Amino acid sequence: MTKDFYTATEERRSIYGISKEVVVTDEKIKEVIEHAVKYTPSSFNSQSTRVVLLLGKHHDKLWDIAKEALRKIVPADQFSATEDKINSFKSGYGTVLFFEDSAIIQGLQEQFSLYKDNFPVWAQQSSGMHQYAIWTSLEIEGLGASLQHYNELIEADVKNEWKIPNNWKLIAQMPFGNPTAKPDEKQFSPLEERIKIFK
Amino acid sequence: MTKDFYTATEERRSIYGISKEVVVTDEKIKEVIEHAVKYTPSSFNSQSTRVVLLLGKHHDKLWDIAKEALRKIVPADQFSATEDKINSFKSGYGTVLFFEDSAIIQGLQEQFSLYKDNFPVWAQQSSGMHQYAIWTSLEIEGLGASLQHYNELIEADVKNEWKIPNNWKLIAQMPFGNPTAKPDEKQFSPLEERIKIFK
């Protein structure tokens, strides 16, 4: 599929109603993720972003891991709402996990000590760019996605389950699937409070 | 102008050779920045990103501020190279300044204390998304841009010069102009080291 940049970025939304009945091929999903990871920038071209795509039983397993981790900390009488939420993500077709390779960031800190404090911040910005590129790409391919952050809660189990290198730091989870419900209308703050122009 | 999302994100590069002879109107530049600020996501739809567009003498003034700040800290015998670099940004047509509104981030931290440590990180990710959206938009409109970080060095003078609210934290500067030189060939790390797929 293809879509004009402005249209695609406008139509990308957080989609919470998702199912496993997708019309796009796994090969296409892989291709658009590869495109985003290849062309999204990073400071000093460090290319520190890492992506894991979980499909099928791996996707289901991820959300089972999250559910069990939450069961340990959410009060029993509130767990039903939590379980529903996790099940809504599990209802999707796959999940993109975003990591940053801390070994690369540390290497830059040692090599360019003047910018030591900046590299972790720039890595977060670059991770955001990757999240945005993949989110929009999934939208273009007819999928609905949202961005979740169960990082600390699931990171150890995720690394153990899929043998993820220990220096990959988990940043975000993006469950996606066939969109089954339209998003709510979005509220916008006035642009004139957010943009200043001097000419 | 319009461009397919995948083409636009592929063609967006760091462009260091820029001039003031642009063919796009100020109105169009304003329009694509407004589009990006309106539609780029933020955690909890907090819309904490702030953008300042400097054109004409304001753009020139920004890089004069940076030059004078650098003159104070760069050894005199090395200043010539620094000055050349700053002049290359000043040769452009305008600069986009990216800020995050720390008052909004603090408000979220107070309201949702469970995620207190996360809001500043998510704000950096959202800033990265805005940088990426605007960078790609400028590329689509035929402009060349790069991302610079003279934050701490110039923030006080920038706020003073353009009466920027004190709670706006400076994150990045994006000088842009008519592209006068092609970027170098980009080096890519192997994608198979950066993406894992489980299905």
Short mmCIF file of N, CA, C and O in Angstrom, two decimals, chain A residues 16-123:
data_model
loop_
_atom_site.label_atom_id
_atom_site.label_comp_id
_atom_site.label_asym_id
_atom_site.label_seq_id
_atom_site.Cartn_x
_atom_site.Cartn_y
_atom_site.Cartn_z
N TYR A 16 -7.48 0.91 19.71
CA TYR A 16 -7.55 -0.08 20.79
C TYR A 16 -8.40 -1.29 20.43
O TYR A 16 -8.26 -2.33 21.05
N GLY A 17 -9.30 -1.15 19.45
CA GLY A 17 -10.11 -2.29 19.03
C GLY A 17 -9.40 -2.99 17.87
O GLY A 17 -9.39 -2.48 16.75
N ILE A 18 -8.77 -4.14 18.15
CA ILE A 18 -7.99 -4.84 17.11
C ILE A 18 -8.27 -6.34 17.17
O ILE A 18 -8.56 -6.89 18.23
N SER A 19 -8.21 -6.98 15.98
CA SER A 19 -8.45 -8.43 15.92
C SER A 19 -7.32 -9.10 15.14
O SER A 19 -6.45 -8.44 14.57
N LYS A 20 -7.38 -10.43 15.11
CA LYS A 20 -6.33 -11.21 14.44
C LYS A 20 -6.58 -11.36 12.94
O LYS A 20 -5.75 -11.89 12.21
N GLU A 21 -7.76 -10.90 12.45
CA GLU A 21 -8.14 -11.12 11.04
C GLU A 21 -7.53 -10.05 10.13
O GLU A 21 -8.25 -9.21 9.58
N VAL A 22 -6.23 -10.06 9.98
CA VAL A 22 -5.60 -9.03 9.15
C VAL A 22 -5.54 -9.47 7.69
O VAL A 22 -5.53 -10.66 7.39
N VAL A 23 -5.49 -8.47 6.80
CA VAL A 23 -5.45 -8.78 5.37
C VAL A 23 -4.03 -8.63 4.80
O VAL A 23 -3.76 -9.01 3.67
N VAL A 24 -3.13 -8.09 5.59
CA VAL A 24 -1.76 -7.87 5.13
C VAL A 24 -0.92 -9.12 5.43
O VAL A 24 -1.19 -9.85 6.39
N THR A 25 0.10 -9.37 4.60
CA THR A 25 0.94 -10.55 4.82
C THR A 25 2.03 -10.25 5.87
O THR A 25 2.42 -9.10 6.08
N ASP A 26 2.51 -11.33 6.51
CA ASP A 26 3.63 -11.18 7.45
C ASP A 26 4.84 -10.57 6.74
O ASP A 26 5.59 -9.78 7.32
N GLU A 27 5.02 -10.95 5.48
CA GLU A 27 6.17 -10.45 4.71
C GLU A 27 6.09 -8.93 4.56
O GLU A 27 7.10 -8.23 4.66
N LYS A 28 4.88 -8.43 4.34
CA LYS A 28 4.70 -6.98 4.19
C LYS A 28 4.97 -6.26 5.52
O LYS A 28 5.60 -5.20 5.55
N ILE A 29 4.49 -6.84 6.61
CA ILE A 29 4.73 -6.24 7.94
C ILE A 29 6.24 -6.17 8.19
O ILE A 29 6.77 -5.14 8.62
N LYS A 30 6.92 -7.27 7.90
CA LYS A 30 8.39 -7.32 8.06
C LYS A 30 9.04 -6.23 7.20
O LYS A 30 9.93 -5.52 7.64
N GLU A 31 8.56 -6.10 5.97
CA GLU A 31 9.16 -5.15 5.02
C GLU A 31 9.02 -3.70 5.50
O GLU A 31 9.99 -2.93 5.43
N VAL A 32 7.85 -3.33 6.02
CA VAL A 32 7.68 -1.93 6.44
C VAL A 32 8.45 -1.65 7.73
O VAL A 32 8.95 -0.53 7.95
N ILE A 33 8.60 -2.67 8.59
CA ILE A 33 9.42 -2.49 9.80
C ILE A 33 10.88 -2.33 9.40
O ILE A 33 11.59 -1.45 9.91
N GLU A 34 11.33 -3.14 8.46
CA GLU A 34 12.72 -3.03 7.99
C GLU A 34 12.98 -1.65 7.37
O GLU A 34 14.03 -1.05 7.58
N HIS A 35 12.01 -1.16 6.61
CA HIS A 35 12.16 0.15 5.98
C HIS A 35 12.31 1.23 7.05
O HIS A 35 13.18 2.11 6.97
N ALA A 36 11.46 1.16 8.06
CA ALA A 36 11.50 2.18 9.13
C ALA A 36 12.82 2.10 9.89
O ALA A 36 13.44 3.13 10.17
N VAL A 37 13.26 0.90 10.23
CA VAL A 37 14.50 0.77 11.01
C VAL A 37 15.70 1.21 10.17
O VAL A 37 16.63 1.84 10.67
N LYS A 38 15.63 0.95 8.87
CA LYS A 38 16.75 1.35 8.01
C LYS A 38 16.86 2.87 7.86
O LYS A 38 17.96 3.42 7.92
N TYR A 39 15.74 3.56 7.69
CA TYR A 39 15.80 4.96 7.28
C TYR A 39 15.51 5.98 8.39
O TYR A 39 15.63 7.19 8.15
N THR A 40 15.12 5.54 9.56
CA THR A 40 14.86 6.50 10.64
C THR A 40 16.20 6.92 11.25
O THR A 40 17.05 6.09 11.51
N PRO A 41 16.38 8.24 11.48
CA PRO A 41 17.71 8.71 11.92
C PRO A 41 17.99 8.47 13.40
O PRO A 41 17.09 8.23 14.19
N SER A 42 19.29 8.53 13.72
CA SER A 42 19.75 8.42 15.10
C SER A 42 20.96 9.34 15.25
O SER A 42 21.66 9.60 14.28
N SER A 43 21.20 9.82 16.47
CA SER A 43 22.31 10.76 16.66
C SER A 43 23.63 10.07 16.34
O SER A 43 23.85 8.91 16.72
N PHE A 44 24.51 10.77 15.64
CA PHE A 44 25.80 10.23 15.20
C PHE A 44 25.62 8.96 14.35
O PHE A 44 26.51 8.12 14.29
N ASN A 45 24.45 8.82 13.73
CA ASN A 45 24.11 7.61 12.97
C ASN A 45 24.43 6.35 13.77
O ASN A 45 24.96 5.37 13.25
N SER A 46 24.08 6.40 15.07
CA SER A 46 24.46 5.30 15.98
C SER A 46 23.61 4.06 15.78
O SER A 46 24.02 2.96 16.14
N GLN A 47 22.41 4.23 15.21
CA GLN A 47 21.55 3.09 14.89
C GLN A 47 21.37 2.17 16.10
O GLN A 47 21.53 0.96 16.00
N SER A 48 21.01 2.79 17.23
CA SER A 48 20.91 2.03 18.48
C SER A 48 19.53 1.41 18.72
O SER A 48 19.36 0.64 19.66
N THR A 49 18.57 1.71 17.87
CA THR A 49 17.23 1.15 18.06
C THR A 49 17.19 -0.32 17.65
O THR A 49 17.76 -0.71 16.63
N ARG A 50 16.51 -1.12 18.46
CA ARG A 50 16.33 -2.55 18.18
C ARG A 50 14.83 -2.84 18.20
O ARG A 50 14.11 -2.27 19.03
N VAL A 51 14.39 -3.71 17.31
CA VAL A 51 12.97 -4.01 17.20
C VAL A 51 12.77 -5.52 17.20
O VAL A 51 13.51 -6.25 16.54
N VAL A 52 11.78 -5.96 17.96
CA VAL A 52 11.39 -7.38 17.96
C VAL A 52 9.93 -7.44 17.53
O VAL A 52 9.08 -6.76 18.13
N LEU A 53 9.66 -8.23 16.51
CA LEU A 53 8.29 -8.42 16.03
C LEU A 53 7.79 -9.78 16.51
O LEU A 53 8.38 -10.82 16.19
N LEU A 54 6.71 -9.76 17.29
CA LEU A 54 6.12 -11.00 17.80
C LEU A 54 4.79 -11.25 17.09
O LEU A 54 3.91 -10.38 17.10
N LEU A 55 4.67 -12.41 16.48
CA LEU A 55 3.44 -12.78 15.77
C LEU A 55 2.91 -14.10 16.33
O LEU A 55 3.66 -14.85 16.98
N GLY A 56 1.62 -14.36 16.07
CA GLY A 56 1.04 -15.65 16.44
C GLY A 56 1.17 -15.95 17.91
O GLY A 56 0.87 -15.09 18.76
N LYS A 57 1.65 -17.16 18.25
CA LYS A 57 1.71 -17.57 19.65
C LYS A 57 2.69 -16.72 20.46
O LYS A 57 2.55 -16.60 21.68
N HIS A 58 3.66 -16.12 19.77
CA HIS A 58 4.61 -15.24 20.48
C HIS A 58 3.92 -13.96 20.96
O HIS A 58 4.19 -13.49 22.07
N HIS A 59 3.08 -13.42 20.10
CA HIS A 59 2.28 -12.24 20.49
C HIS A 59 1.38 -12.59 21.69
O HIS A 59 1.33 -11.85 22.68
N ASP A 60 0.69 -13.72 21.58
CA ASP A 60 -0.18 -14.13 22.70
C ASP A 60 0.62 -14.29 23.99
O ASP A 60 0.19 -13.87 25.06
N LYS A 61 1.79 -14.90 23.87
CA LYS A 61 2.63 -15.15 25.04
C LYS A 61 3.03 -13.84 25.73
O LYS A 61 3.05 -13.76 26.96
N LEU A 62 3.36 -12.84 24.91
CA LEU A 62 3.76 -11.54 25.49
C LEU A 62 2.68 -11.02 26.43
O LEU A 62 2.96 -10.57 27.55
N TRP A 63 1.43 -11.06 25.96
CA TRP A 63 0.35 -10.46 26.76
C TRP A 63 -0.03 -11.37 27.93
O TRP A 63 -0.52 -10.88 28.96
N ASP A 64 0.24 -12.68 27.82
CA ASP A 64 0.09 -13.56 28.99
C ASP A 64 1.14 -13.20 30.04
O ASP A 64 0.84 -13.20 31.24
N ILE A 65 2.35 -12.91 29.59
CA ILE A 65 3.40 -12.48 30.52
C ILE A 65 2.97 -11.19 31.25
O ILE A 65 3.09 -11.08 32.47
N ALA A 66 2.46 -10.24 30.48
CA ALA A 66 2.03 -8.97 31.09
C ALA A 66 0.89 -9.21 32.09
O ALA A 66 0.86 -8.63 33.18
N LYS A 67 -0.03 -10.08 31.69
CA LYS A 67 -1.18 -10.35 32.56
C LYS A 67 -0.74 -10.95 33.90
O LYS A 67 -1.20 -10.53 34.97
N GLU A 68 0.17 -11.92 33.82
CA GLU A 68 0.61 -12.57 35.06
C GLU A 68 1.42 -11.61 35.93
O GLU A 68 1.32 -11.64 37.16
N ALA A 69 2.19 -10.74 35.29
CA ALA A 69 2.96 -9.75 36.05
C ALA A 69 2.01 -8.78 36.75
O ALA A 69 2.23 -8.39 37.91
N LEU A 70 0.94 -8.40 36.06
CA LEU A 70 -0.03 -7.46 36.65
C LEU A 70 -0.84 -8.12 37.76
O LEU A 70 -1.19 -7.47 38.75
N ARG A 71 -1.11 -9.43 37.59
CA ARG A 71 -1.89 -10.14 38.60
C ARG A 71 -1.21 -10.06 39.97
O ARG A 71 -1.87 -10.03 41.01
N LYS A 72 0.12 -9.99 39.94
CA LYS A 72 0.88 -9.96 41.20
C LYS A 72 0.80 -8.60 41.91
O LYS A 72 1.08 -8.51 43.09
N ILE A 73 0.47 -7.56 41.16
CA ILE A 73 0.52 -6.22 41.80
C ILE A 73 -0.83 -5.51 41.84
O ILE A 73 -1.01 -4.56 42.60
N VAL A 74 -1.78 -5.94 41.01
CA VAL A 74 -3.09 -5.27 41.00
C VAL A 74 -3.99 -5.95 42.04
O VAL A 74 -4.06 -7.17 42.07
N PRO A 75 -4.69 -5.16 42.89
CA PRO A 75 -5.62 -5.75 43.87
C PRO A 75 -6.64 -6.66 43.17
O PRO A 75 -7.13 -6.31 42.09
N ALA A 76 -6.96 -7.81 43.79
CA ALA A 76 -7.80 -8.84 43.16
C ALA A 76 -9.13 -8.27 42.68
O ALA A 76 -9.61 -8.62 41.59
N ASP A 77 -9.73 -7.35 43.47
CA ASP A 77 -11.05 -6.84 43.10
C ASP A 77 -11.00 -5.82 41.96
O ASP A 77 -12.03 -5.39 41.46
N GLN A 78 -9.78 -5.41 41.57
CA GLN A 78 -9.65 -4.51 40.41
C GLN A 78 -9.06 -5.22 39.20
O GLN A 78 -8.87 -4.61 38.14
N PHE A 79 -8.74 -6.50 39.36
CA PHE A 79 -7.99 -7.17 38.31
C PHE A 79 -8.80 -7.41 37.05
O PHE A 79 -8.25 -7.48 35.95
N SER A 80 -10.11 -7.50 37.19
CA SER A 80 -10.95 -7.79 36.03
C SER A 80 -10.80 -6.73 34.94
O SER A 80 -10.67 -7.05 33.75
N ALA A 81 -10.76 -5.46 35.32
CA ALA A 81 -10.59 -4.37 34.34
C ALA A 81 -9.20 -4.44 33.69
O ALA A 81 -9.05 -4.25 32.47
N THR A 82 -8.20 -4.74 34.52
CA THR A 82 -6.84 -4.88 34.00
C THR A 82 -6.77 -6.03 32.99
O THR A 82 -6.17 -5.90 31.92
N GLU A 83 -7.40 -7.15 33.35
CA GLU A 83 -7.39 -8.33 32.49
C GLU A 83 -8.07 -8.03 31.15
O GLU A 83 -7.58 -8.42 30.09
N ASP A 84 -9.18 -7.29 31.20
CA ASP A 84 -9.88 -6.92 29.97
C ASP A 84 -8.96 -6.09 29.06
O ASP A 84 -8.94 -6.28 27.84
N LYS A 85 -8.24 -5.18 29.68
CA LYS A 85 -7.35 -4.32 28.90
C LYS A 85 -6.25 -5.14 28.22
O LYS A 85 -5.99 -4.97 27.02
N ILE A 86 -5.63 -6.01 28.99
CA ILE A 86 -4.56 -6.85 28.42
C ILE A 86 -5.13 -7.76 27.34
O ILE A 86 -4.51 -7.96 26.28
N ASN A 87 -6.32 -8.30 27.58
CA ASN A 87 -6.95 -9.16 26.56
C ASN A 87 -7.24 -8.40 25.27
O ASN A 87 -7.21 -8.99 24.18
N SER A 88 -7.52 -7.10 25.39
CA SER A 88 -7.78 -6.31 24.18
C SER A 88 -6.50 -6.20 23.34
O SER A 88 -6.56 -6.20 22.11
N PHE A 89 -5.35 -6.14 23.98
CA PHE A 89 -4.09 -6.13 23.23
C PHE A 89 -3.83 -7.52 22.64
O PHE A 89 -3.40 -7.66 21.50
N LYS A 90 -4.08 -8.53 23.46
CA LYS A 90 -3.86 -9.92 23.02
C LYS A 90 -4.77 -10.27 21.84
O LYS A 90 -4.43 -11.13 21.01
N SER A 91 -5.91 -9.60 21.74
CA SER A 91 -6.83 -9.84 20.61
C SER A 91 -6.24 -9.45 19.28
O SER A 91 -6.79 -9.78 18.23
N GLY A 92 -5.14 -8.69 19.31
CA GLY A 92 -4.52 -8.25 18.07
C GLY A 92 -3.72 -9.35 17.39
O GLY A 92 -3.69 -10.50 17.85
N TYR A 93 -3.09 -8.98 16.30
CA TYR A 93 -2.37 -9.94 15.46
C TYR A 93 -0.90 -10.07 15.84
O TYR A 93 -0.29 -11.14 15.68
N GLY A 94 -0.30 -8.98 16.30
CA GLY A 94 1.12 -9.01 16.62
C GLY A 94 1.50 -7.83 17.49
O GLY A 94 0.67 -6.96 17.77
N THR A 95 2.74 -7.84 17.95
CA THR A 95 3.26 -6.73 18.76
C THR A 95 4.68 -6.41 18.32
O THR A 95 5.49 -7.31 18.10
N VAL A 96 4.94 -5.12 18.19
CA VAL A 96 6.31 -4.67 17.95
C VAL A 96 6.89 -4.21 19.29
O VAL A 96 6.30 -3.37 19.97
N LEU A 97 8.03 -4.80 19.66
CA LEU A 97 8.73 -4.36 20.87
C LEU A 97 9.87 -3.44 20.45
O LEU A 97 10.63 -3.77 19.54
N PHE A 98 9.99 -2.31 21.14
CA PHE A 98 11.06 -1.35 20.86
C PHE A 98 12.09 -1.40 21.98
O PHE A 98 11.73 -1.32 23.16
N PHE A 99 13.35 -1.52 21.59
CA PHE A 99 14.46 -1.51 22.54
C PHE A 99 15.48 -0.46 22.09
O PHE A 99 15.50 -0.05 20.94
N GLU A 100 16.35 -0.06 23.03
CA GLU A 100 17.56 0.69 22.68
C GLU A 100 18.76 -0.12 23.17
O GLU A 100 18.74 -0.64 24.29
N ASP A 101 19.78 -0.23 22.32
CA ASP A 101 20.97 -1.00 22.67
C ASP A 101 21.89 -0.14 23.56
O ASP A 101 22.60 0.74 23.07
N SER A 102 21.86 -0.41 24.85
CA SER A 102 22.63 0.42 25.80
C SER A 102 24.13 0.29 25.60
O SER A 102 24.89 1.19 25.97
N ALA A 103 24.58 -0.80 24.99
CA ALA A 103 26.02 -0.96 24.72
C ALA A 103 26.48 0.11 23.71
O ALA A 103 27.57 0.67 23.83
N ILE A 104 25.65 0.39 22.72
CA ILE A 104 25.99 1.41 21.72
C ILE A 104 26.00 2.79 22.36
O ILE A 104 26.89 3.60 22.12
N ILE A 105 25.01 3.05 23.20
CA ILE A 105 24.92 4.36 23.86
C ILE A 105 26.13 4.56 24.79
O ILE A 105 26.75 5.62 24.79
N GLN A 106 26.50 3.52 25.54
CA GLN A 106 27.68 3.62 26.41
C GLN A 106 28.96 3.83 25.61
O GLN A 106 29.84 4.58 26.01
N GLY A 107 29.04 3.16 24.46
CA GLY A 107 30.21 3.34 23.60
C GLY A 107 30.36 4.79 23.15
O GLY A 107 31.45 5.35 23.15
N LEU A 108 29.23 5.40 22.77
CA LEU A 108 29.26 6.81 22.37
C LEU A 108 29.65 7.71 23.54
O LEU A 108 30.40 8.67 23.37
N GLN A 109 29.14 7.38 24.72
CA GLN A 109 29.46 8.19 25.91
C GLN A 109 30.95 8.16 26.22
O GLN A 109 31.53 9.17 26.62
N GLU A 110 31.56 6.99 26.00
CA GLU A 110 33.00 6.88 26.25
C GLU A 110 33.80 7.60 25.17
O GLU A 110 34.80 8.24 25.44
N GLN A 111 33.31 7.50 23.93
CA GLN A 111 34.05 8.08 22.81
C GLN A 111 33.92 9.61 22.77
O GLN A 111 34.87 10.30 22.40
N PHE A 112 32.74 10.11 23.11
CA PHE A 112 32.50 11.56 23.05
C PHE A 112 32.00 12.03 24.42
O PHE A 112 30.80 12.29 24.60
N SER A 113 32.91 12.15 25.37
CA SER A 113 32.49 12.38 26.75
C SER A 113 31.83 13.74 26.94
O SER A 113 31.06 13.93 27.87
N LEU A 114 32.10 14.67 26.03
CA LEU A 114 31.47 15.99 26.10
C LEU A 114 29.94 15.89 26.03
O LEU A 114 29.22 16.69 26.62
N TYR A 115 29.46 14.91 25.29
CA TYR A 115 28.01 14.74 25.12
C TYR A 115 27.45 13.59 25.95
O TYR A 115 26.36 13.10 25.68
N LYS A 116 28.22 13.19 26.95
CA LYS A 116 27.88 12.01 27.75
C LYS A 116 26.42 11.97 28.20
O LYS A 116 25.74 10.95 28.06
N ASP A 117 25.97 13.11 28.75
CA ASP A 117 24.60 13.14 29.29
C ASP A 117 23.55 13.20 28.19
O ASP A 117 22.36 12.96 28.46
N ASN A 118 23.96 13.54 26.98
CA ASN A 118 22.99 13.73 25.91
C ASN A 118 22.62 12.43 25.19
O ASN A 118 21.50 12.29 24.71
N PHE A 119 23.55 11.50 25.09
CA PHE A 119 23.29 10.32 24.26
C PHE A 119 22.06 9.52 24.71
O PHE A 119 21.27 9.09 23.86
N PRO A 120 21.86 9.32 26.04
CA PRO A 120 20.63 8.58 26.42
C PRO A 120 19.36 9.34 26.03
O PRO A 120 18.35 8.73 25.66
N VAL A 121 19.41 10.68 26.10
CA VAL A 121 18.25 11.51 25.73
C VAL A 121 18.00 11.42 24.23
O VAL A 121 16.86 11.23 23.78
N TRP A 122 19.08 11.55 23.45
CA TRP A 122 18.92 11.46 21.99
C TRP A 122 18.45 10.07 21.56
O TRP A 122 17.72 9.94 20.57
N ALA A 123 18.85 9.05 22.31
CA ALA A 123 18.39 7.69 22.00
C ALA A 123 16.88 7.59 22.22
O ALA A 123 16.17 6.95 21.43
#
